[in-house]
Amino acid sequence: MKDFLVIGGGVIGMMTAWQLAEAGHGVALVERGRCAGEATWAGGGIISPLYPWRYSAPISQLASWSEGRYAGLAARLVEETGIDPEFRQKGLLYLDVEDEDEAIKWARQVNKPLSRISSKAVYSREPRLAEGLAGGMWMPTLGSLRNPRLGQALRAKLKALPNVDLHEHCLVERLTIKRGHVSGVETATGRVAAGQVILCGGAWTGLLLADLGINLPVRPVKGQMMLFRTPLVSSERQWLERVVLRAGRYLIPRADGCVLVGSTLEEAGFDKIPTPEAKDSLYASAISIMPELAECEIEHHWSGLRPAAPEGVPFIGRVPNVSGLFVNAGHYRNGLVLAPAATRLLVDELLGCPPIVDPEPFRPALRTANHC
């Protein structure tokens, strides 16, 4: 029997398992498909909430803690697994922001280098953007990752750890509860036992808890994205070098010349089928930001499910009424952004260490009671 069982092999589940294993514990991870095959794979990889000044203090605290860890995390994964998550820290250009004054005020309060820049400064950074831009806002420290590569690297790291058992393509049928204490799970291939269980199942987390009569209000929100294949301008520069955000849609450059555009927000339950309507909308958004993308091939169009919690604040901590059961879910659009801090916060609770931020805003016991 392992000390801990993690349910869910996304970035949250894999980082949780890694930290517990590095602390010397035996860990089993159970994933219904292949690790990093759902929201972790489908997202864009921007290491910041899109408009960070519009978020509550708890999210900002987790995001700030996480942002400073990704450069070192990516470097370590490259060294130890040989898989490069493609961490890039080339900044973000904001275009047509309606609440610039609020953004600047927020940046001063949290000591972020966010500034207004002229039209000339915008085009000097990204000359292929649409004509007629009056200026923009510039955050030079923002980074991005190629999230499928991050998922591959985390999976490789876990497979190399002797005290981690990885169970992929293993559907959890129910939690095993005896006298109010969780002791593992029943799966399609048998029982997996553990001293404590952590639910990191993304949009599917609430389904397991519903069988226990616990209402965890995490719902799936569909997001569709597309990938354009652009030619190299030279060996040193891509068509797009920086993340660009306009009217809630973004372009993200990849190291191989691809440009990703995202994303939609759709209340469609667990439906993940890409739609022609979303494809047209994403295409129009991409062209409105960088018109020359109309000359490029669309390489891929896909969708994924974000785990949305009320007010965008994830549930992190002990599940009420069941001893030994914990949850880390509901990160909505910010799973990758918040992962280092969100997983560290829960692991510190599991191991009895001081928390990195105030854990109270994330407590499931307080928040599930308000939504039952």
CSV table of C-alpha atoms in Angstrom, one decimal:
chain,number,residue,atom,x,y,z
A,1,MET,CA,0.0,0.0,0.0
A,2,LYS,CA,1.3,3.4,-1.0
A,3,ASP,CA,1.3,6.4,1.4
A,4,PHE,CA,-0.6,8.6,-1.2
A,5,LEU,CA,-2.8,8.0,-4.2
A,6,VAL,CA,-3.3,10.8,-6.7
A,7,ILE,CA,-6.3,10.6,-9.0
A,8,GLY,CA,-5.7,12.5,-12.2
A,9,GLY,CA,-2.6,12.7,-14.4
A,10,GLY,CA,-2.7,16.3,-15.5
A,11,VAL,CA,-0.1,18.9,-14.5
A,12,ILE,CA,-1.7,19.3,-11.0
A,13,GLY,CA,-1.7,15.6,-10.4
A,14,MET,CA,1.8,14.9,-11.7
A,15,MET,CA,3.4,17.8,-9.9
A,16,THR,CA,1.7,16.6,-6.7
A,17,ALA,CA,3.0,13.1,-7.1
A,18,TRP,CA,6.5,14.4,-7.9
A,19,GLN,CA,6.7,16.5,-4.8
A,20,LEU,CA,5.4,13.8,-2.5
A,21,ALA,CA,7.8,11.3,-4.0
A,22,GLU,CA,10.7,13.7,-3.5
A,23,ALA,CA,9.7,14.0,0.1
A,24,GLY,CA,10.3,10.3,0.4
A,25,HIS,CA,6.8,8.9,0.2
A,26,GLY,CA,5.4,6.1,-1.9
A,27,VAL,CA,2.9,7.4,-4.4
A,28,ALA,CA,0.4,5.8,-6.8
A,29,LEU,CA,-1.1,7.9,-9.6
A,30,VAL,CA,-4.2,6.7,-11.4
A,31,GLU,CA,-5.2,8.3,-14.7
A,32,ARG,CA,-8.3,7.5,-16.8
A,33,GLY,CA,-6.4,8.0,-20.1
A,34,ARG,CA,-2.8,8.9,-20.7
A,35,CYS,CA,-1.1,11.4,-18.4
A,36,ALA,CA,-1.3,15.1,-19.6
A,37,GLY,CA,-3.9,14.0,-22.2
A,38,GLU,CA,-6.8,16.4,-21.2
A,39,ALA,CA,-6.7,20.1,-20.1
A,40,THR,CA,-2.9,20.0,-19.7
A,41,TRP,CA,-2.4,19.0,-23.3
A,42,ALA,CA,-5.2,21.3,-24.7
A,43,GLY,CA,-4.2,24.6,-23.2
A,44,GLY,CA,-2.1,27.4,-24.5
A,45,GLY,CA,0.8,27.6,-22.0
A,46,ILE,CA,0.8,31.3,-21.0
A,47,ILE,CA,2.3,31.6,-17.5
A,48,SER,CA,0.0,34.3,-16.3
A,49,PRO,CA,-3.7,34.9,-16.0
A,50,LEU,CA,-4.7,36.6,-19.2
A,51,TYR,CA,-5.6,39.9,-17.6
A,52,PRO,CA,-4.0,39.5,-14.1
A,53,TRP,CA,-5.3,42.7,-12.6
A,54,ARG,CA,-8.9,41.4,-13.0
A,55,TYR,CA,-8.4,38.5,-10.6
A,56,SER,CA,-8.9,38.2,-6.9
A,57,ALA,CA,-6.1,38.4,-4.4
A,58,PRO,CA,-5.9,34.6,-3.7
A,59,ILE,CA,-5.4,33.8,-7.5
A,60,SER,CA,-2.8,36.6,-7.8
A,61,GLN,CA,-0.9,35.2,-4.8
A,62,LEU,CA,-0.7,31.7,-6.3
A,63,ALA,CA,0.1,33.1,-9.8
A,64,SER,CA,3.0,35.3,-8.5
A,65,TRP,CA,4.5,32.4,-6.5
A,66,SER,CA,4.3,30.1,-9.5
A,67,GLU,CA,5.7,32.5,-12.2
A,68,GLY,CA,9.1,32.7,-10.6
A,69,ARG,CA,9.5,28.9,-10.5
A,70,TYR,CA,8.9,27.9,-14.1
A,71,ALA,CA,12.4,28.8,-15.5
A,72,GLY,CA,14.1,26.6,-13.0
A,73,LEU,CA,11.5,23.8,-13.3
A,74,ALA,CA,11.8,23.7,-17.1
A,75,ALA,CA,15.6,23.7,-16.9
A,76,ARG,CA,15.5,20.8,-14.4
A,77,LEU,CA,13.1,18.8,-16.6
A,78,VAL,CA,15.3,19.2,-19.6
A,79,GLU,CA,18.4,18.1,-17.7
A,80,GLU,CA,16.7,15.1,-16.1
A,81,THR,CA,14.4,13.8,-18.8
A,82,GLY,CA,15.8,15.2,-22.1
A,83,ILE,CA,12.4,16.7,-22.9
A,84,ASP,CA,12.3,20.5,-23.4
A,85,PRO,CA,9.1,22.2,-22.3
A,86,GLU,CA,10.1,25.2,-24.4
A,87,PHE,CA,10.0,27.8,-21.7
A,88,ARG,CA,10.2,31.3,-23.4
A,89,GLN,CA,10.3,34.5,-21.5
A,90,LYS,CA,9.9,37.1,-24.2
A,91,GLY,CA,7.0,39.1,-22.8
A,92,LEU,CA,3.4,39.9,-23.7
A,93,LEU,CA,1.8,42.7,-25.8
A,94,TYR,CA,-1.6,43.8,-24.7
A,95,LEU,CA,-3.7,45.5,-27.4
A,96,ASP,CA,-6.9,47.6,-27.1
A,97,VAL,CA,-7.1,47.2,-23.3
A,98,GLU,CA,-10.2,49.1,-22.0
A,99,ASP,CA,-9.1,49.3,-18.3
A,100,GLU,CA,-5.4,50.4,-18.8
A,101,ASP,CA,-5.5,52.6,-15.7
A,102,GLU,CA,-6.6,49.7,-13.5
A,103,ALA,CA,-3.8,47.6,-15.0
A,104,ILE,CA,-1.1,50.2,-14.3
A,105,LYS,CA,-2.4,50.7,-10.8
A,106,TRP,CA,-2.3,46.9,-10.2
A,107,ALA,CA,1.2,46.6,-11.6
A,108,ARG,CA,2.5,49.3,-9.2
A,109,GLN,CA,0.9,47.6,-6.3
A,110,VAL,CA,2.4,44.2,-7.0
A,111,ASN,CA,5.7,45.6,-8.4
A,112,LYS,CA,5.2,44.2,-12.0
A,113,PRO,CA,6.9,45.8,-15.0
A,114,LEU,CA,3.8,46.7,-17.0
A,115,SER,CA,3.8,49.9,-19.0
A,116,ARG,CA,2.1,51.7,-21.8
A,117,ILE,CA,4.0,51.8,-25.1
A,118,SER,CA,3.7,53.7,-28.3
A,119,SER,CA,2.6,52.4,-31.7
A,120,LYS,CA,6.2,52.6,-32.8
A,121,ALA,CA,7.3,50.4,-29.9
A,122,VAL,CA,4.5,47.9,-30.6
A,123,TYR,CA,5.6,47.4,-34.2
A,124,SER,CA,9.3,47.4,-33.3
A,125,ARG,CA,8.6,44.3,-31.3
A,126,GLU,CA,6.1,42.6,-33.7
A,127,PRO,CA,6.2,44.2,-37.2
A,128,ARG,CA,3.6,41.8,-38.7
A,129,LEU,CA,0.7,42.9,-36.4
A,130,ALA,CA,-2.4,44.5,-37.9
A,131,GLU,CA,-2.0,48.1,-39.1
A,132,GLY,CA,-3.4,51.1,-37.3
A,133,LEU,CA,-2.6,50.1,-33.7
A,134,ALA,CA,-2.4,53.3,-31.5
A,135,GLY,CA,-0.1,51.6,-29.0
A,136,GLY,CA,-0.4,49.0,-26.3
A,137,MET,CA,0.8,47.7,-23.0
A,138,TRP,CA,3.9,45.7,-22.5
A,139,MET,CA,4.8,43.1,-19.8
A,140,PRO,CA,8.4,42.0,-20.5
A,141,THR,CA,8.7,39.3,-17.8
A,142,LEU,CA,5.8,37.1,-19.0
A,143,GLY,CA,6.7,33.6,-20.1
A,144,SER,CA,5.1,30.7,-21.8
A,145,LEU,CA,5.5,27.0,-22.1
A,146,ARG,CA,4.6,24.4,-24.7
A,147,ASN,CA,2.3,22.6,-22.4
A,148,PRO,CA,2.2,19.2,-24.2
A,149,ARG,CA,6.0,19.1,-23.9
A,150,LEU,CA,5.7,20.0,-20.2
A,151,GLY,CA,3.2,17.1,-19.8
A,152,GLN,CA,5.6,14.7,-21.5
A,153,ALA,CA,8.5,15.8,-19.4
A,154,LEU,CA,6.6,15.4,-16.1
A,155,ARG,CA,5.4,12.0,-17.1
A,156,ALA,CA,8.9,10.9,-18.0
A,157,LYS,CA,10.1,12.2,-14.6
A,158,LEU,CA,7.5,10.2,-12.7
A,159,LYS,CA,8.2,7.0,-14.6
A,160,ALA,CA,11.8,7.3,-13.6
A,161,LEU,CA,11.1,7.6,-9.9
A,162,PRO,CA,11.2,4.2,-8.1
A,163,ASN,CA,8.7,5.1,-5.4
A,164,VAL,CA,6.0,6.1,-7.9
A,165,ASP,CA,3.5,3.7,-9.5
A,166,LEU,CA,1.9,5.1,-12.6
A,167,HIS,CA,-1.5,3.5,-13.6
A,168,GLU,CA,-2.6,4.9,-17.0
A,169,HIS,CA,-5.8,4.0,-18.9
A,170,CYS,CA,-7.2,3.1,-15.5
A,171,LEU,CA,-10.7,4.3,-14.8
A,172,VAL,CA,-11.6,4.9,-11.2
A,173,GLU,CA,-15.1,3.5,-10.5
A,174,ARG,CA,-15.4,4.6,-6.9
A,175,LEU,CA,-13.6,5.6,-3.8
A,176,THR,CA,-13.2,3.0,-1.1
A,177,ILE,CA,-14.6,4.4,2.1
A,178,LYS,CA,-14.6,2.5,5.4
A,179,ARG,CA,-15.9,4.0,8.7
A,180,GLY,CA,-15.5,7.5,7.3
A,181,HIS,CA,-11.9,7.0,6.1
A,182,VAL,CA,-10.8,6.7,2.5
A,183,SER,CA,-8.5,3.7,1.9
A,184,GLY,CA,-8.0,3.8,-1.9
A,185,VAL,CA,-10.1,3.3,-5.1
A,186,GLU,CA,-11.7,0.6,-7.0
A,187,THR,CA,-10.8,0.6,-10.7
A,188,ALA,CA,-11.7,-1.4,-13.8
A,189,THR,CA,-8.6,-3.5,-13.2
A,190,GLY,CA,-8.7,-3.9,-9.4
A,191,ARG,CA,-8.2,-2.0,-6.2
A,192,VAL,CA,-5.4,0.5,-5.5
A,193,ALA,CA,-4.9,1.1,-1.8
A,194,ALA,CA,-3.3,4.1,-0.1
A,195,GLY,CA,-3.2,5.9,3.2
A,196,GLN,CA,-4.4,9.2,1.8
A,197,VAL,CA,-6.1,10.1,-1.5
A,198,ILE,CA,-5.8,13.3,-3.5
A,199,LEU,CA,-8.4,14.2,-6.2
A,200,CYS,CA,-6.8,16.1,-9.1
A,201,GLY,CA,-9.3,15.0,-11.7
A,202,GLY,CA,-9.9,18.4,-13.4
A,203,ALA,CA,-13.4,18.8,-14.8
A,204,TRP,CA,-14.3,15.2,-13.7
A,205,THR,CA,-13.4,15.7,-10.0
A,206,GLY,CA,-17.0,16.5,-8.9
A,207,LEU,CA,-18.4,13.3,-10.4
A,208,LEU,CA,-16.5,11.1,-7.9
A,209,LEU,CA,-17.4,13.2,-4.9
A,210,ALA,CA,-21.1,13.2,-6.0
A,211,ASP,CA,-21.2,9.5,-5.3
A,212,LEU,CA,-20.4,10.4,-1.7
A,213,GLY,CA,-23.1,13.0,-1.5
A,214,ILE,CA,-20.6,15.8,-1.6
A,215,ASN,CA,-21.3,18.8,-3.9
A,216,LEU,CA,-18.1,20.2,-5.3
A,217,PRO,CA,-19.2,22.8,-7.9
A,218,VAL,CA,-16.6,22.2,-10.5
A,219,ARG,CA,-17.9,22.1,-14.1
A,220,PRO,CA,-16.4,21.7,-17.5
A,221,VAL,CA,-16.0,24.7,-19.7
A,222,LYS,CA,-15.1,23.9,-23.3
A,223,GLY,CA,-12.3,25.7,-25.0
A,224,GLN,CA,-11.3,25.4,-28.7
A,225,MET,CA,-7.9,26.4,-30.2
A,226,MET,CA,-6.1,26.3,-33.5
A,227,LEU,CA,-2.5,26.1,-34.7
A,228,PHE,CA,-1.1,27.9,-37.8
A,229,ARG,CA,2.2,26.8,-39.4
A,230,THR,CA,4.2,29.8,-40.3
A,231,PRO,CA,7.5,29.9,-42.3
A,232,LEU,CA,10.7,31.0,-40.8
A,233,VAL,CA,11.8,34.6,-41.5
A,234,SER,CA,15.4,33.7,-40.7
A,235,SER,CA,17.3,31.3,-38.6
A,236,GLU,CA,17.0,33.9,-35.7
A,237,ARG,CA,13.4,35.2,-35.9
A,238,GLN,CA,9.9,33.7,-36.3
A,239,TRP,CA,6.9,35.5,-37.8
A,240,LEU,CA,5.8,36.0,-34.2
A,241,GLU,CA,8.1,36.2,-31.2
A,242,ARG,CA,5.9,37.2,-28.3
A,243,VAL,CA,2.5,36.4,-26.9
A,244,VAL,CA,-0.1,39.0,-28.1
A,245,LEU,CA,-3.5,39.5,-26.5
A,246,ARG,CA,-6.4,41.4,-28.1
A,247,ALA,CA,-10.1,41.4,-27.2
A,248,GLY,CA,-9.7,38.3,-25.0
A,249,ARG,CA,-8.0,36.2,-27.7
A,250,TYR,CA,-4.3,35.5,-27.9
A,251,LEU,CA,-1.6,34.4,-30.2
A,252,ILE,CA,1.3,32.3,-28.8
A,253,PRO,CA,4.5,31.6,-30.7
A,254,ARG,CA,6.2,28.2,-30.6
A,255,ALA,CA,9.9,27.5,-31.2
A,256,ASP,CA,9.2,25.6,-34.4
A,257,GLY,CA,7.4,28.5,-36.1
A,258,CYS,CA,3.9,27.5,-35.2
A,259,VAL,CA,1.4,30.1,-33.9
A,260,LEU,CA,-1.4,29.1,-31.6
A,261,VAL,CA,-4.7,31.1,-31.4
A,262,GLY,CA,-7.1,30.7,-28.5
A,263,SER,CA,-9.6,30.3,-27.2
A,264,THR,CA,-13.3,29.9,-26.9
A,265,LEU,CA,-15.4,29.7,-23.8
A,266,GLU,CA,-18.4,27.4,-24.1
A,267,GLU,CA,-20.8,25.8,-21.7
A,268,ALA,CA,-21.2,22.5,-23.5
A,269,GLY,CA,-20.9,19.9,-20.7
A,270,PHE,CA,-18.4,17.2,-21.4
A,271,ASP,CA,-18.6,17.6,-25.2
A,272,LYS,CA,-15.1,18.0,-26.7
A,273,ILE,CA,-16.0,18.0,-30.4
A,274,PRO,CA,-14.5,20.9,-32.3
A,275,THR,CA,-17.0,23.0,-34.3
A,276,PRO,CA,-16.9,24.9,-37.6
A,277,GLU,CA,-18.4,27.9,-35.8
A,278,ALA,CA,-15.5,28.1,-33.3
A,279,LYS,CA,-13.0,27.5,-36.1
A,280,ASP,CA,-14.3,30.5,-38.0
A,281,SER,CA,-14.3,32.6,-34.9
A,282,LEU,CA,-10.7,31.7,-34.0
A,283,TYR,CA,-9.6,32.3,-37.6
A,284,ALA,CA,-11.1,35.8,-37.6
A,285,SER,CA,-9.5,36.6,-34.3
A,286,ALA,CA,-6.1,35.4,-35.5
A,287,ILE,CA,-6.3,37.5,-38.7
A,288,SER,CA,-7.5,40.6,-36.8
A,289,ILE,CA,-4.2,40.4,-34.8
A,290,MET,CA,-1.8,39.3,-37.5
A,291,PRO,CA,-3.3,39.5,-41.0
A,292,GLU,CA,-0.6,37.5,-42.7
A,293,LEU,CA,-1.7,34.4,-40.9
A,294,ALA,CA,-4.3,34.2,-43.7
A,295,GLU,CA,-1.5,32.9,-45.9
A,296,CYS,CA,-0.6,30.1,-43.6
A,297,GLU,CA,-1.8,26.5,-43.3
A,298,ILE,CA,-4.1,25.6,-40.3
A,299,GLU,CA,-2.3,22.6,-38.9
A,300,HIS,CA,-4.7,21.6,-36.2
A,301,HIS,CA,-7.9,22.5,-34.5
A,302,TRP,CA,-8.9,21.0,-31.2
A,303,SER,CA,-10.8,21.4,-27.9
A,304,GLY,CA,-10.4,20.7,-24.2
A,305,LEU,CA,-12.3,21.0,-21.0
A,306,ARG,CA,-11.4,23.5,-18.3
A,307,PRO,CA,-12.4,22.7,-14.7
A,308,ALA,CA,-14.3,25.8,-13.6
A,309,ALA,CA,-15.0,26.6,-9.9
A,310,PRO,CA,-17.0,29.5,-8.6
A,311,GLU,CA,-15.2,32.8,-9.0
A,312,GLY,CA,-12.3,31.0,-10.6
A,313,VAL,CA,-10.9,30.0,-7.3
A,314,PRO,CA,-9.8,26.4,-7.0
A,315,PHE,CA,-10.6,24.0,-4.2
A,316,ILE,CA,-7.4,23.0,-2.4
A,317,GLY,CA,-7.4,21.0,0.8
A,318,ARG,CA,-9.2,18.4,2.9
A,319,VAL,CA,-12.6,17.2,1.7
A,320,PRO,CA,-15.2,17.5,4.4
A,321,ASN,CA,-16.6,14.4,6.2
A,322,VAL,CA,-14.1,11.9,4.7
A,323,SER,CA,-10.9,11.4,6.6
A,324,GLY,CA,-7.8,11.1,4.5
A,325,LEU,CA,-9.4,12.6,1.3
A,326,PHE,CA,-8.1,15.8,-0.3
A,327,VAL,CA,-8.8,17.8,-3.5
A,328,ASN,CA,-6.9,20.1,-5.8
A,329,ALA,CA,-9.2,21.1,-8.6
A,330,GLY,CA,-11.2,23.9,-10.3
A,331,HIS,CA,-8.3,26.0,-11.6
A,332,TYR,CA,-10.4,27.0,-14.7
A,333,ARG,CA,-8.1,28.8,-17.3
A,334,ASN,CA,-5.1,28.9,-15.0
A,335,GLY,CA,-4.2,25.3,-14.3
A,336,LEU,CA,-0.7,25.6,-15.8
A,337,VAL,CA,-0.3,29.1,-14.3
A,338,LEU,CA,-1.1,28.1,-10.8
A,339,ALA,CA,0.3,24.5,-10.7
A,340,PRO,CA,3.6,25.0,-8.9
A,341,ALA,CA,1.9,27.0,-6.1
A,342,ALA,CA,-1.4,25.1,-5.9
A,343,THR,CA,0.4,21.8,-5.6
A,344,ARG,CA,3.0,23.1,-3.1
A,345,LEU,CA,0.2,24.5,-1.0
A,346,LEU,CA,-1.6,21.1,-0.7
A,347,VAL,CA,1.6,19.1,-0.3
A,348,ASP,CA,2.6,21.4,2.6
A,349,GLU,CA,-0.7,20.7,4.2
A,350,LEU,CA,-0.3,16.9,3.7
A,351,LEU,CA,3.2,17.0,5.1
A,352,GLY,CA,2.5,19.4,8.0
A,353,CYS,CA,4.7,22.3,6.6
A,354,PRO,CA,3.9,26.0,6.8
A,355,PRO,CA,1.7,27.2,3.9
A,356,ILE,CA,3.2,29.4,1.2
A,357,VAL,CA,0.1,31.5,1.1
A,358,ASP,CA,-3.1,31.7,3.2
A,359,PRO,CA,-5.0,28.5,2.5
A,360,GLU,CA,-8.3,29.6,3.8
A,361,PRO,CA,-9.8,31.0,0.5
A,362,PHE,CA,-9.3,27.6,-1.1
A,363,ARG,CA,-10.7,25.4,1.7
A,364,PRO,CA,-13.3,22.9,0.3
A,365,ALA,CA,-15.1,22.6,3.7
A,366,LEU,CA,-16.0,26.3,3.8
A,367,ARG,CA,-16.9,26.7,0.1
A,368,THR,CA,-18.8,23.5,-0.5
A,369,ALA,CA,-21.1,24.3,2.4
A,370,ASN,CA,-22.0,27.6,0.7
A,371,HIS,CA,-23.0,25.9,-2.5
A,372,CYS,CA,-25.0,22.9,-1.3
